[in-house]
Short mmCIF file of C-alpha atoms in Angstrom, two decimals:
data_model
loop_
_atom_site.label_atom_id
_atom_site.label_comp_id
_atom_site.label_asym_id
_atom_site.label_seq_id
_atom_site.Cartn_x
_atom_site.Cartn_y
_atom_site.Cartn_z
CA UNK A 161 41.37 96.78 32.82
CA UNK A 162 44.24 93.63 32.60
CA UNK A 163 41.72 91.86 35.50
CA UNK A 164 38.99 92.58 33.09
CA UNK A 165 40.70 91.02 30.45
CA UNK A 166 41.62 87.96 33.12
CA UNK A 167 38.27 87.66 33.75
CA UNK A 168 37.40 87.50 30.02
CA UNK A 169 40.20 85.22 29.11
CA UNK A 170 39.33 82.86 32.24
CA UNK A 171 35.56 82.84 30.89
CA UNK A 172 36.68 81.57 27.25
CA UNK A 173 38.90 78.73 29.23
CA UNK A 174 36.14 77.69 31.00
CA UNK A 175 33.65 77.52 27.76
CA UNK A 176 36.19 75.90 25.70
CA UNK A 177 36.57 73.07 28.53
CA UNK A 178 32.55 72.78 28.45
CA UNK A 179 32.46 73.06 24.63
CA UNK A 180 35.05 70.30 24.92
CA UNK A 181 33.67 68.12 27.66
CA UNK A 182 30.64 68.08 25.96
CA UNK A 183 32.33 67.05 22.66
CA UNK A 184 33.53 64.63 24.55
CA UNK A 185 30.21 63.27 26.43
CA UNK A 186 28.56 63.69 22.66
CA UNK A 187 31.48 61.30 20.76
CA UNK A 188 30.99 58.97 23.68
CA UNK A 189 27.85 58.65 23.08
CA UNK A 190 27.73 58.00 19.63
CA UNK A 191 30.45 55.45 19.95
CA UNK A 192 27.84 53.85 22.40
CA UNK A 193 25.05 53.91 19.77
CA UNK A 194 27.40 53.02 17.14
CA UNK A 195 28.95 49.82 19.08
CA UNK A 196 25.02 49.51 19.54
CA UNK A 197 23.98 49.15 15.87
CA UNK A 198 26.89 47.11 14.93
CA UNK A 199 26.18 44.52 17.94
CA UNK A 200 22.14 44.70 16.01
CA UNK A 201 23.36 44.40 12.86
CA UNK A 202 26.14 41.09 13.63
CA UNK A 203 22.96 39.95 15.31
CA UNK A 204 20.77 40.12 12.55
CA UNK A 205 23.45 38.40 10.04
CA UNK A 206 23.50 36.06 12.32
CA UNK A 207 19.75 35.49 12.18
CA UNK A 208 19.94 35.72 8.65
CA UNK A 209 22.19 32.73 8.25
CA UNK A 210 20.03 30.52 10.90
CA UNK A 211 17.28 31.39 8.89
CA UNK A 212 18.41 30.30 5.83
CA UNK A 213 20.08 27.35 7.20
CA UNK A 214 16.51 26.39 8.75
CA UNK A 215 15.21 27.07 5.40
CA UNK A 216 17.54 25.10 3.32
CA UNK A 217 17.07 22.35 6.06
CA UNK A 218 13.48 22.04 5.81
CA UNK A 219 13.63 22.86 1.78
CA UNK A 220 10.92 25.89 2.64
CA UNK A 221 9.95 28.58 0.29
CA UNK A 222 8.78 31.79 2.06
CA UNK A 223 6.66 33.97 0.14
CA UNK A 224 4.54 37.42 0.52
CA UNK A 225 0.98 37.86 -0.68
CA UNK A 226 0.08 41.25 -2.05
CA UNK A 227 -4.37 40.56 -1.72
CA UNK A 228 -5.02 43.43 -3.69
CA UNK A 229 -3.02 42.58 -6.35
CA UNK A 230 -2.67 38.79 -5.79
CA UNK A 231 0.96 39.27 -6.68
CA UNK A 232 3.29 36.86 -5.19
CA UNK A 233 6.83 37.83 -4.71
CA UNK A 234 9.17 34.49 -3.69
CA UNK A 235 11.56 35.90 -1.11
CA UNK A 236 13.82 32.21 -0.68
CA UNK A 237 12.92 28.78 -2.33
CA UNK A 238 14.74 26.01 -1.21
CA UNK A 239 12.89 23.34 -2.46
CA UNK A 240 14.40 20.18 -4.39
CA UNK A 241 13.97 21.21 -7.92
CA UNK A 242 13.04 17.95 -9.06
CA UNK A 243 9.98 19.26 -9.16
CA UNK A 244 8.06 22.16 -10.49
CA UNK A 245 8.71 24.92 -8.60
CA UNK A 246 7.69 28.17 -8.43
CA UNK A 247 9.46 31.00 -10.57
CA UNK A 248 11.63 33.86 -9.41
CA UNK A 249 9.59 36.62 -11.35
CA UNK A 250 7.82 39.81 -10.18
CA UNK A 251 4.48 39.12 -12.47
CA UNK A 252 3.72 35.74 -10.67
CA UNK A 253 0.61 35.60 -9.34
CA UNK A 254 -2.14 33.62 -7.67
CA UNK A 255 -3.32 32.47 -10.52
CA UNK A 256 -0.55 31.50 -11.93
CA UNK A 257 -0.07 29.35 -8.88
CA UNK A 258 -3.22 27.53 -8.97
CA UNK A 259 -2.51 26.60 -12.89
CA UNK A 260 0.04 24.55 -11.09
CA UNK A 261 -1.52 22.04 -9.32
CA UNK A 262 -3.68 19.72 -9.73
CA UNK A 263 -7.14 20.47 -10.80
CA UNK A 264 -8.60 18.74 -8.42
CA UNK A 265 -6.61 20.65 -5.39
CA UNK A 266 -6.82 24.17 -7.00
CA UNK A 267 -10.37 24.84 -6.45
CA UNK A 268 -10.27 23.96 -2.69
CA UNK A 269 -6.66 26.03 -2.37
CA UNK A 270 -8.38 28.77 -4.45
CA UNK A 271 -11.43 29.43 -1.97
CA UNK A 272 -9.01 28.80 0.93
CA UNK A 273 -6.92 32.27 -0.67
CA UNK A 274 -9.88 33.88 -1.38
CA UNK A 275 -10.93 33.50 2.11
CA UNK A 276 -7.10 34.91 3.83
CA UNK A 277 -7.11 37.60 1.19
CA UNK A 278 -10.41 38.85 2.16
CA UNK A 279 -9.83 38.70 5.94
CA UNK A 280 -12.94 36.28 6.65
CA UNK A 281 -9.89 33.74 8.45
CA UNK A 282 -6.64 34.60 10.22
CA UNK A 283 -4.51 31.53 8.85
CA UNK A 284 -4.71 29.42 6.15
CA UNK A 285 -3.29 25.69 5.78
CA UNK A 286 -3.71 23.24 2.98
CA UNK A 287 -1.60 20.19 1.47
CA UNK A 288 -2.11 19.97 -2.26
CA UNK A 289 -0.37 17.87 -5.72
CA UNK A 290 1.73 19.30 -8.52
CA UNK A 291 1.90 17.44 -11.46
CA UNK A 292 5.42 17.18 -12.58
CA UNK A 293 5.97 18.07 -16.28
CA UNK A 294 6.10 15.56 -18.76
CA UNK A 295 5.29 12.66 -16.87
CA UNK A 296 1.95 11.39 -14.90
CA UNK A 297 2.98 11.57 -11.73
CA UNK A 298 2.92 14.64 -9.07
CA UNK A 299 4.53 15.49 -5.96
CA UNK A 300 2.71 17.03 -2.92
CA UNK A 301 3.21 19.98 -1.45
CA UNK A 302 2.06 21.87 2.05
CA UNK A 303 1.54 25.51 2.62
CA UNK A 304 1.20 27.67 5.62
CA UNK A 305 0.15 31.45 5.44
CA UNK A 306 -0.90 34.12 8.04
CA UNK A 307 -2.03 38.18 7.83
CA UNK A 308 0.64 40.35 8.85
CA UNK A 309 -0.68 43.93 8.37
CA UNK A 310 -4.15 45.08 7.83
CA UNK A 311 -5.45 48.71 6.80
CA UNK A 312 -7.40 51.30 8.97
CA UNK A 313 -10.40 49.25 7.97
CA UNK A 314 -9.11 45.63 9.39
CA UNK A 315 -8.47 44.54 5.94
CA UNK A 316 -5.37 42.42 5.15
CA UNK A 317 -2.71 44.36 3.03
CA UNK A 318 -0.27 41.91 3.63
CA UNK A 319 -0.01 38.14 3.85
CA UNK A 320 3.26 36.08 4.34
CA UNK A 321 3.56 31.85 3.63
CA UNK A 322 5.90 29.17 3.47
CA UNK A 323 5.45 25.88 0.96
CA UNK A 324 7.52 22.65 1.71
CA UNK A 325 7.42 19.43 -0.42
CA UNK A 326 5.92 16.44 1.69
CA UNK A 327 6.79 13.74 -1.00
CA UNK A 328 8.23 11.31 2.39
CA UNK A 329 5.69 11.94 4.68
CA UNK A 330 2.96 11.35 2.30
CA UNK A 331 4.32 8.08 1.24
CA UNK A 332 5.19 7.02 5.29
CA UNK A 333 1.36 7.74 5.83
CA UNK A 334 0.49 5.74 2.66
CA UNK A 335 2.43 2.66 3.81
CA UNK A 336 1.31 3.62 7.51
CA UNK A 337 -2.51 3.02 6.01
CA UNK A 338 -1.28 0.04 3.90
CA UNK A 339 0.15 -1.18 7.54
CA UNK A 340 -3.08 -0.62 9.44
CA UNK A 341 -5.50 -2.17 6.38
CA UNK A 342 -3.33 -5.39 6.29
CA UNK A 343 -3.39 -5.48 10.10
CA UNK A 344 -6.68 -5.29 9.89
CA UNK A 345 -6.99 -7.89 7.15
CA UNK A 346 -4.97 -10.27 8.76
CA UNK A 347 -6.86 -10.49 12.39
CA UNK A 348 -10.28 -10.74 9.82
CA UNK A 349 -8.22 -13.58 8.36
CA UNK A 350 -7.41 -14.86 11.60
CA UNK A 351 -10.78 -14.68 12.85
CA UNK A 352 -12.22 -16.37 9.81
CA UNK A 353 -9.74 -18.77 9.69
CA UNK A 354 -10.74 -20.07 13.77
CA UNK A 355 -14.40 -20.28 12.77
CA UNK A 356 -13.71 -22.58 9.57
CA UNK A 357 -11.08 -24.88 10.73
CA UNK A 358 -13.07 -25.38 14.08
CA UNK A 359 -16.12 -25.83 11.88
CA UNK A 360 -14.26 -28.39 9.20
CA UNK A 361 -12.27 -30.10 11.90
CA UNK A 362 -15.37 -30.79 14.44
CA UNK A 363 -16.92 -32.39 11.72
CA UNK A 364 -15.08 -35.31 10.48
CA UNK A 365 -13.96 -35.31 14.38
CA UNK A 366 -17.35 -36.09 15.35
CA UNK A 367 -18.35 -38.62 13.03
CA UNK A 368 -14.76 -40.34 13.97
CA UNK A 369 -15.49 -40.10 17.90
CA UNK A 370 -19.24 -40.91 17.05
CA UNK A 371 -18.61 -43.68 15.04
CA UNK A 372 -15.77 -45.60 17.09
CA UNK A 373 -17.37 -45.34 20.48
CA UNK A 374 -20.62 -47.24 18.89
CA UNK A 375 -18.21 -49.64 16.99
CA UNK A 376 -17.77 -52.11 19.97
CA UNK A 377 -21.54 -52.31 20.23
CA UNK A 378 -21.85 -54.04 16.34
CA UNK A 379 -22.13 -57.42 15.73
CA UNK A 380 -23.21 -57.42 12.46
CA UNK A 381 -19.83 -57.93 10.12
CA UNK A 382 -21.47 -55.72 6.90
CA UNK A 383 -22.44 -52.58 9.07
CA UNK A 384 -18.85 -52.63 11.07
CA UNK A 385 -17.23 -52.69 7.51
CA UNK A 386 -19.53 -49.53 6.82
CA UNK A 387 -18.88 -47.87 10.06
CA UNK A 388 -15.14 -48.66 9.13
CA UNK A 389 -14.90 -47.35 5.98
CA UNK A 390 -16.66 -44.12 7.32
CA UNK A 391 -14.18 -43.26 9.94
CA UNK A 392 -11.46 -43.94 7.28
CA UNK A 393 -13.05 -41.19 4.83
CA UNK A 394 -13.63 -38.88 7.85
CA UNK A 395 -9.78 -39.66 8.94
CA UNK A 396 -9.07 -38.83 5.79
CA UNK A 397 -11.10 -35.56 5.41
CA UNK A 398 -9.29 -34.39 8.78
CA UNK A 399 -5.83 -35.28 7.52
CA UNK A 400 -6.69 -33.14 4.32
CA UNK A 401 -7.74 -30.28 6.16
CA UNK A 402 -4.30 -30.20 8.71
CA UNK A 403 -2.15 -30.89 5.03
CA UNK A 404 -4.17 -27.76 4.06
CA UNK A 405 -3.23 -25.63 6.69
CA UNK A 406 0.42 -27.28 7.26
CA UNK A 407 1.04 -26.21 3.27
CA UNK A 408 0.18 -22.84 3.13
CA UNK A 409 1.71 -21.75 5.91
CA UNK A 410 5.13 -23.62 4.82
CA UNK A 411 5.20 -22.19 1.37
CA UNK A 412 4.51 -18.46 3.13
CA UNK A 413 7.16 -18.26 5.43
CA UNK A 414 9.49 -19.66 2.43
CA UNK A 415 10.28 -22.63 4.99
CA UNK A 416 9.61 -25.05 2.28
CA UNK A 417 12.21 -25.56 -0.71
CA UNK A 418 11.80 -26.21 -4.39
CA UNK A 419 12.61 -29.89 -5.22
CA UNK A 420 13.02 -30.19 -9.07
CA UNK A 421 12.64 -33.43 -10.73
CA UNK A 422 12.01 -34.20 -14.01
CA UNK A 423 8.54 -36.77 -14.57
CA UNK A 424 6.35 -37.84 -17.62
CA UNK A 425 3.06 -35.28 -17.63
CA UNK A 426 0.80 -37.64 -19.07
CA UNK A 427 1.79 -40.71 -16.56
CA UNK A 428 1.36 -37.94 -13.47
CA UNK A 429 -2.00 -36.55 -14.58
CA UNK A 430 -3.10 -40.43 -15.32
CA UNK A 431 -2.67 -41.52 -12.27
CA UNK A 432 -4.38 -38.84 -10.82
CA UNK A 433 -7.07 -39.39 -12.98
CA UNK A 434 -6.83 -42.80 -11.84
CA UNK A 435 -6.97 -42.58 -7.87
CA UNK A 436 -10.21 -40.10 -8.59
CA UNK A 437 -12.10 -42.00 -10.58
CA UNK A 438 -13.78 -43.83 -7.97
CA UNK A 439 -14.82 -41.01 -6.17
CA UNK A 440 -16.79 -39.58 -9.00
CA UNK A 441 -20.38 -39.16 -8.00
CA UNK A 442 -23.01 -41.66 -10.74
CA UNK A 443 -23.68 -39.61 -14.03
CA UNK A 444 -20.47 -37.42 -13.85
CA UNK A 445 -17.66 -38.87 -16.67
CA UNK A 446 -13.95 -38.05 -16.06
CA UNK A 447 -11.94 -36.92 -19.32
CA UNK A 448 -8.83 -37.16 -20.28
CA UNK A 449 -7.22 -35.11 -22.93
CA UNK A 450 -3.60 -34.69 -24.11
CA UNK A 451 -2.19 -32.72 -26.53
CA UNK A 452 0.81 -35.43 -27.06
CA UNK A 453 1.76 -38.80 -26.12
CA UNK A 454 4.95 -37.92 -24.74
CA UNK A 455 6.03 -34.66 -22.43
CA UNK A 456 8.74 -34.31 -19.66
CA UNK A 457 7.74 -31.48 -17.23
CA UNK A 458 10.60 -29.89 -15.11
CA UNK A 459 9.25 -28.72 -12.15
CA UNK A 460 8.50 -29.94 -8.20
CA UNK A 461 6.21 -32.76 -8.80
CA UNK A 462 5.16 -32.88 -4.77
CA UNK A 463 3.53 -29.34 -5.56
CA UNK A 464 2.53 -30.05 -9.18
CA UNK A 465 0.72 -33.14 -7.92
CA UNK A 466 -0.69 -30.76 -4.77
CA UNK A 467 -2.25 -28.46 -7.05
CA UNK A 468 -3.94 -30.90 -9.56
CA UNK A 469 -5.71 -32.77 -6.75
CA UNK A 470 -6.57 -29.46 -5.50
CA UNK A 471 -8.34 -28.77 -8.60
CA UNK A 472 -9.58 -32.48 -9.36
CA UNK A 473 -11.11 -32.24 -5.89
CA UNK A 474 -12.64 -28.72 -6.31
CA UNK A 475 -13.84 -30.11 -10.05
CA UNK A 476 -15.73 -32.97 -8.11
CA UNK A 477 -17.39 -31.02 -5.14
CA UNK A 478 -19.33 -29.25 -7.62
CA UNK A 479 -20.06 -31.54 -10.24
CA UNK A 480 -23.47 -33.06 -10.06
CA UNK A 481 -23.69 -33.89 -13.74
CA UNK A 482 -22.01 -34.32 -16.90
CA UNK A 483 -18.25 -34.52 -17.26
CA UNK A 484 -14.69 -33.70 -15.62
CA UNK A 485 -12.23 -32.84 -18.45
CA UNK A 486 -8.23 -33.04 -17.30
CA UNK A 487 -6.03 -32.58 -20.37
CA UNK A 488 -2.75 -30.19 -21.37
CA UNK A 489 -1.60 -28.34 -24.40
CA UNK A 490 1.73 -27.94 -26.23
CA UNK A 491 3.85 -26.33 -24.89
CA UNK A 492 4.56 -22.85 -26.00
CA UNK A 493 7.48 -20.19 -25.33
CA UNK A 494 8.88 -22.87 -22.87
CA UNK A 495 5.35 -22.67 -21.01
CA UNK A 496 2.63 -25.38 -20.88
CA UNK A 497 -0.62 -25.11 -19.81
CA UNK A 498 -2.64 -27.49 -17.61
CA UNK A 499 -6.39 -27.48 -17.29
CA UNK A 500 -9.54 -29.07 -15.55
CA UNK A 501 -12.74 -28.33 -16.70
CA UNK A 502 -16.24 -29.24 -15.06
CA UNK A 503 -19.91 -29.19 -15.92
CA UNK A 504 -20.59 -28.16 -12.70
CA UNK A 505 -22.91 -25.16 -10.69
CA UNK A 506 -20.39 -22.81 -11.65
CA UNK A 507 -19.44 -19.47 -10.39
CA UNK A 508 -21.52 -16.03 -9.77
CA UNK A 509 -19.68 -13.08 -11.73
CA UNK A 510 -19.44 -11.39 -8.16
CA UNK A 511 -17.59 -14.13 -6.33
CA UNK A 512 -15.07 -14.86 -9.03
CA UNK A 513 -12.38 -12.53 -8.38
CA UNK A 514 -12.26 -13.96 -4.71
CA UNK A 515 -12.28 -17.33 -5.20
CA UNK A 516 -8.52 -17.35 -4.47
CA UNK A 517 -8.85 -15.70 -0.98
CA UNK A 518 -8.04 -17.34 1.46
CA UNK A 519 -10.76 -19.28 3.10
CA UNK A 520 -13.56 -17.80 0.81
CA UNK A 521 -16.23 -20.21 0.30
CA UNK A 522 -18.34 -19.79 -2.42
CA UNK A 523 -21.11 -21.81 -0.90
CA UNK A 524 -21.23 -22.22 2.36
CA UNK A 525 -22.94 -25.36 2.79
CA UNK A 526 -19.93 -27.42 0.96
CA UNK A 527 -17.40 -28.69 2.71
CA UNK A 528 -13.73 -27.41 2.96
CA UNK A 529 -12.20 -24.77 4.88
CA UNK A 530 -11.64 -22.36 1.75
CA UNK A 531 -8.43 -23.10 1.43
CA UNK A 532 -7.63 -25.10 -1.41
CA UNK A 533 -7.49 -22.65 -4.23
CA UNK A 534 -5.31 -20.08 -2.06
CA UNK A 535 -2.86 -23.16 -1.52
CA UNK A 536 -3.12 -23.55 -5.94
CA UNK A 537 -2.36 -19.74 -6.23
CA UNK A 538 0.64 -19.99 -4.01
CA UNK A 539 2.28 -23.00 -5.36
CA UNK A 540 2.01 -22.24 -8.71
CA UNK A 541 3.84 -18.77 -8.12
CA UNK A 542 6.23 -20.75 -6.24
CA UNK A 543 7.06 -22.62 -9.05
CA UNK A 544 6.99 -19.38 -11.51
CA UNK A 545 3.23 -20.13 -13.08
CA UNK A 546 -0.34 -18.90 -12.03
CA UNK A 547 -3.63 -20.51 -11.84
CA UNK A 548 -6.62 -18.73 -13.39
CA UNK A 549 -10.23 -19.04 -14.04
CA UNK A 550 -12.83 -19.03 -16.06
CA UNK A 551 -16.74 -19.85 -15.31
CA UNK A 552 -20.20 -18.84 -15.71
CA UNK A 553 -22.91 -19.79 -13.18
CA UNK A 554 -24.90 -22.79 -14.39
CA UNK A 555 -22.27 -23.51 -17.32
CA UNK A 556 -19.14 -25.51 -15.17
CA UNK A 557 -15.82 -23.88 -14.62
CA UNK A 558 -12.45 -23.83 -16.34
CA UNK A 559 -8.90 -23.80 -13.91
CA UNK A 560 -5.72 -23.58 -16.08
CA UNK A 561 -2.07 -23.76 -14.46
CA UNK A 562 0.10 -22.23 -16.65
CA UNK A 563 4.11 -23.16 -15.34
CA UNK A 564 7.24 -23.26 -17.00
CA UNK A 565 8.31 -26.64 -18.42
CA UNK A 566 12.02 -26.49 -17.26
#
């Protein structure tokens, strides 16, 4: 009976020690899983925060997409509010979206929705405006969405997106395209600029070469005078044309400083008038009218002079007929204005707004390398004025300089 008993008691040892090895085995491993799930959940925290940092970073808004309800619930928006952004509400929907931007995007991002919602594309990507309140102006924005889950049928039940504002890299590819179009502008320039100057400087150049090496050959007194004077207005045509160039591209790179000095207006213009009058072609009159006797002008009188012979000459190319009118006004709110008007061929309505471009030629088969009226616009705002113009084709032309008087 007591080894019975022994037996018995010796069986309940050894259960206990299994019931307690196995407690411990069990509390072992649940330590394990616990250590586990904390190690998953610092993890994820840690996630968390890289997220958001990447979020804040990039000033993303991530978003889910109910498409059977077209609810959108905003889970982070980090954009700059400077804008208008979308609310933290519940109730916000698509619609409600596209009554954001600007009409002309919200149709295009509409059917682009309508298309992810309804599972006829995978991912969805548009850039788009918001107009900001109260003002006329918008910012742009760029969105990214994908499908995440679909039903038993393949159809999307869930759709997640991000939004960023773009504001810089829209404006770096504006002035990248700005970049690019003057780029291209300038070799046009360049281009056009070759073919005129070699055009206008082979010209007088040949009559000068022609006419000197046949000048030893002339014994007649009158026709070497003639051949004389013809190399000196071809000499002088080719000196105008390097001035040209030399000007412009002085006042342009700023190389060239403002001398002031202070000069009687009607004495300059005079003797302008003067030193042109016998190069007026027969029948053409040259006018002078002043609105006083007296006026001291303020200003560079090298570039004031530049610009009126610029204009004089222009005035005379085109002049067949009639009358050259040179004359000023009084001054008014410390401005004067200076004009020179023309009976002349006038100007189409479709060239006018170029005829400051450089080397635009309005007709061809005049000479000049287009420059003169670019090299008027550019010393005038040099000297805080502008040059305008008004003409009508058939009716003569009207060029006013309008500068300061001190």
């Amino acid at each position: 009976m007591s080894s019975l008993s022994s037996m018995v008691l010796l069986g309940l040892m050894i259960a206990a020690c299994l019931v307690f090895i196995g407690v411990i085995v069990l509390q072992h491993r649940q330590g394990r899983d616990l250590r586990y799930e904390l190690e998953q959940l610092d993890k994820l925290k840690e996630n968390n925060i890289e997220s958001e940092f990447v979020l804040r970073a990039m000033h993303l808004s991530t978003w889910h997409l109910n498409p059977k309800t077209m609810a959108i619930t905003f889970d982070n928006d980090f954009r700059e509010r400077t804008g208008r952004v979308a609310p933290q509400t519940d109730n916000f929907c698509l619609d409600d979206q596209l009554s954001m931007m600007h009409p002309d995007d919200a149709e295009v991002v509409g059917k682009g929705m309508q298309a992810l919602c309804e599972g006829r594309t995978e991912n969805y990507h548009m850039e788009y405006r918001v107009p900001i309140p109260d003002t006329d102006k918008c910012y742009w924005e760029e969105c990214y969405a994908t499908i995440v889950d679909r039903d038993v049928e393949g159809k999307p039940t869930s759709i997640v997106g991000t939004t960023m504002r773009i504001d810089d890299r829209k404006q770096m590819e504006e002035a990248l395209i700005d970049a690019r179009n003057r780029a291209e502008e300038s070799d046009r320039l360049k281009s056009a600029f070759i073919a005129n100057i070699s055009h206008e400087i082979r010209t007088p150049l040949n009559a000068i070469v022609g006419f000197t090496s046949i000048l030893p050959d002339i014994s007649d007194e009158a026709e070497r005078r003639s051949l004389v004077d013809l190399i000196n207005d071809n000499t002088q045509k080719l000196l105008h044309i390097i001035d040209d160039v030399v000007n412009i591209s002085r006042i342009e790179s700023g190389q060239e400083q403002m001398v002031l000095t202070s000069f009687e207006l009607k004495t300059a213009l005079t003797e302008l008038a003067d030193r042109y009058h016998q190069e007026l072609k027969p029948g053409v009159e040259l006018i002078t009218e002043f609105a006083s006797e007296q006026q001291v002008l303020t200003t560079d009188y090298h570039r004031f002079c530049d610009i009126m012979r610029h204009l004089l000459s222009n005035a005379m190319k085109f002049t067949q007929q009639g009358n050259i009118t040179i004359g000023y006004a009084k001054p008014a709110d410390g401005r004067i204005r200076i004009w020179v008007r023309d009976t002349g061929v006038g100007i189409d309505k479709e060239s006018l707004p170029h005829v400051f471009e450089r080397f635009y030629k309005v007709n061809e088969f005049v000479p000049g390398a287009g420059l003169g009226l670019s090299i008027c616009h550019a010393m005038a705002a040099s000297m805080g004025g502008t040059v305008t113009v008004r003409s009508k084709l058939g009716e003569g032309s009207t060029f006013t300089l309008d500068i300061p008087v001190r």
